[in-house]
Structures are given as C-alpha cells and as structure tokens.
Steps between C-alpha positions, in 0.01 A plus 500: 500500500379776270324791667209657313327835537125532460396842369137560592302783337157590638306716255160557343365231267533712186880483514549126555578392141738790443691434821513126425659589167750728677605214728559279195699771326721533808575127490282367779516122537125491551200729542193436714185709544269487801167641387187466713288484185677177406416352838136606487441386142657155510231233526702226669818583688789260465338275239515666160754768587869509579469627854316368802375842599488657845285811530746655745762512224293743292491877550172667587565776246711500187753229419841382620754421229817311594825455311807297596871575465802324644796622700717532188270759344549873546222523759540871574499577128193281445306684771593837351403392148178342625400819680595717203315289242186492715514879535503528119178302453285809545651631174328207325163571658532241779387638834711406804337500843594381851845385385731326746814299423649253748800267479533181707741204514404161361727198544524262206412199713192671643385606153533151360303354791227762457433378145419152630242638739297681238560347158235265354426343160401753235311429177687741274306385192258222416794280400766593757500494880798604713537294816745565787718197555377449857130470407307213343275568204278285276437588138154634422531412130687224320687752284593732788874565534656540843811708563654454843668805649696599807484881478749581776632849426429495129374639254162413354251270669263490209240736641625840384305622194812508282578136576142390438494689172822329390367155592183568299713614206711185521184290474428681173848488346665175609501218247661153494876498444527875570813639662465790743715759679371631834680831559492621860378165625464590870353198680497304173121479491467606135771257388322221688161599357643510148623143530170382650322651198720300263827672410784273400779697665514805725798718582450740792717799590517749784759756603434440871688201644237459774230472235708246306531283811128532569413404142732199510346383828148529359594328176651214700184488710305436178757244375573707189878537526548324164242724330586848633847656511549794739795737487601835643509738207432861406191459280622313187851642486744249345216253432555385142205276415138580410165402650144462375367697798651758735315599816619796707312616809725793585484877545402720209829689528680169439259375235539799267876472432470119499252485210760502215695225674183294544438533125849372421455199729167389354445269206290637215135530610609445861293640785614765748290508819574793725342633817594705804350793308293754691201633304633850432813355335315264264502732198876551518565126511261435210664777296849362563394145410355616168810708425706183547295289256271327745133448416269554797287187537322566827496749788353379829433695818447407863444789739756763394745249354553407136638198315574510128531207261689595185646307208834545325448608139763462230671829427448637154802460275 
C-alpha cells in the first residue's frame, strides 16, 4: 500500500494562493485550503459545496494549506524547496506571518475512505453536475448532464477553479463531431465532460500512471470506454494525429513549452483551452500563444486562476 505524506502549511490569508501554486509547482497530487472565511460565508454546508464542513477543521486565524506527496517522491528535498520558495515570497510583496510547516503520514486506504465521508454532488455549471458514485442524485433540468466520479487519490474533483473554468470553456467550444485531446487528464473529469457536451471522440493522456488508472476507472463508471481512450503519455509526444480541440489543465511551466506542440496537433481553426495558470503568469502565456500563431478568443478568471481559449490561425506563407 502506498504511503503518502501530507505537508501542512499554516500561514496568514494573504499568502494562500501563492503557496497553493508552490505546492502545484512541486508536483503535489492535490491541494486543499482550510479557510475560516469559507466556512463562515457558505450559506448551506454540505448541499451546494464539495465538503460537508466541520467548524473544528478550520483555523481561528489565517489558513491551512495542504499538499500531498507519496513515498517515492524526494520528501526531504520537497520540504527544503517548499520552505525556500515560501521564504522568497516577501520579495514579491507577499507578507508571511505565523508560518508553521508540519508533515504527517496518510495511508492510501484512509485517504480514499475520507473522500467518501465528505464528497457530495457539485453543480459545476448549469449544464453539468459531478456526482460521487455512492450517492443518488436526480436531475434538476432535463438537459443537465451528470458525470459520475470516484475521486480516490486523484486529481481533479471538478471544484477547483481551473477545472471549473475548463468545463465552462468546453461548453463554449465543443461542437458535434468534434475530436478532442485532454492533456494531463488527471481524474478524467474534463474528458468525460467533453463527451457529455457532444464530442465525437476523446483521447486523454497523463504522464502519471496512477492518474491514468483513475481516469480509466471513472470513464468506465460513466460507461464511456468506447468513446474515450486513455493512455500514459508525456503530453502529446509521439501522437501523430490532429484534434479539433485540445484542453490542458496543467502548470504554466509545462504549458509554455507545450504551446508549439499544441499548435501542430490542432486542425486549422482548432481551439486550445488551457488553464492551471495563476494570475501573475497570464501575460506570459498570452504572449507565447500569440507568438505561436494563436488568436486569443477569451480569457476567463476565477479567484486568482486563469483559463484561456485560443484558436489556431494559419501561418502566413
């Protein structure tokens, strides 16, 4: 059984988005934030939110940010890098107060069971609701799509801003008979959503074998094995065909060098949907897209996260 380490950072509220981004950059398999403001401001606990909230889980002051790494990661190196990167935040005008960092053990079986205790149906958009496989749910609208999900250890439950932004973008871009590549598929939720919105064929890729297994399990749960292919792959390396749409919810540092390859794997006028972009890196991503002959169609923001819809333009002869 895989052993996991939970890195817990207690800090002032101002630093939460930056430290969440640091966890993602270090390769965390998930990031959670316990913020008392979230608890106090939610109108109905456990109904229209992901978590069935317990007040005791929320700090009195500041926030607690948690990231997760497994026993095969360089845990000592991660802690050193985490501490170092947090110490550098003051150089960017982010004040750090009351910082503590703790590391605890989490067993895979315990983590998987914990999801089932807290996870409830989530209306990601007007047209898509994500439902855990162990809960019953009745459609509120005749045209509402339902995606069933068993989150387990992976990798996108549909509630993080970047995932929601991508789902909203898919609603805008998907058209009948479209083919789509989901790069960095994680739990498979975007691939599933794309099919529910009407794509003809979806191919999903992830470098992480655990994510690939999770995506396959969730695709099977939705009875979409014949519609969605999932493979372990490094982005689109050695993929030879083209798609009408590429969606990539991955780190900015991965997005930037991937942009030329995305262009080469899109049909003319194809759409490139990308997220995982923190606000202060938006301009660099936009600049790189334009340099690589993409037209920016739309830029959407949720909290400090950005999603960009761009279109492949024909290169001038």
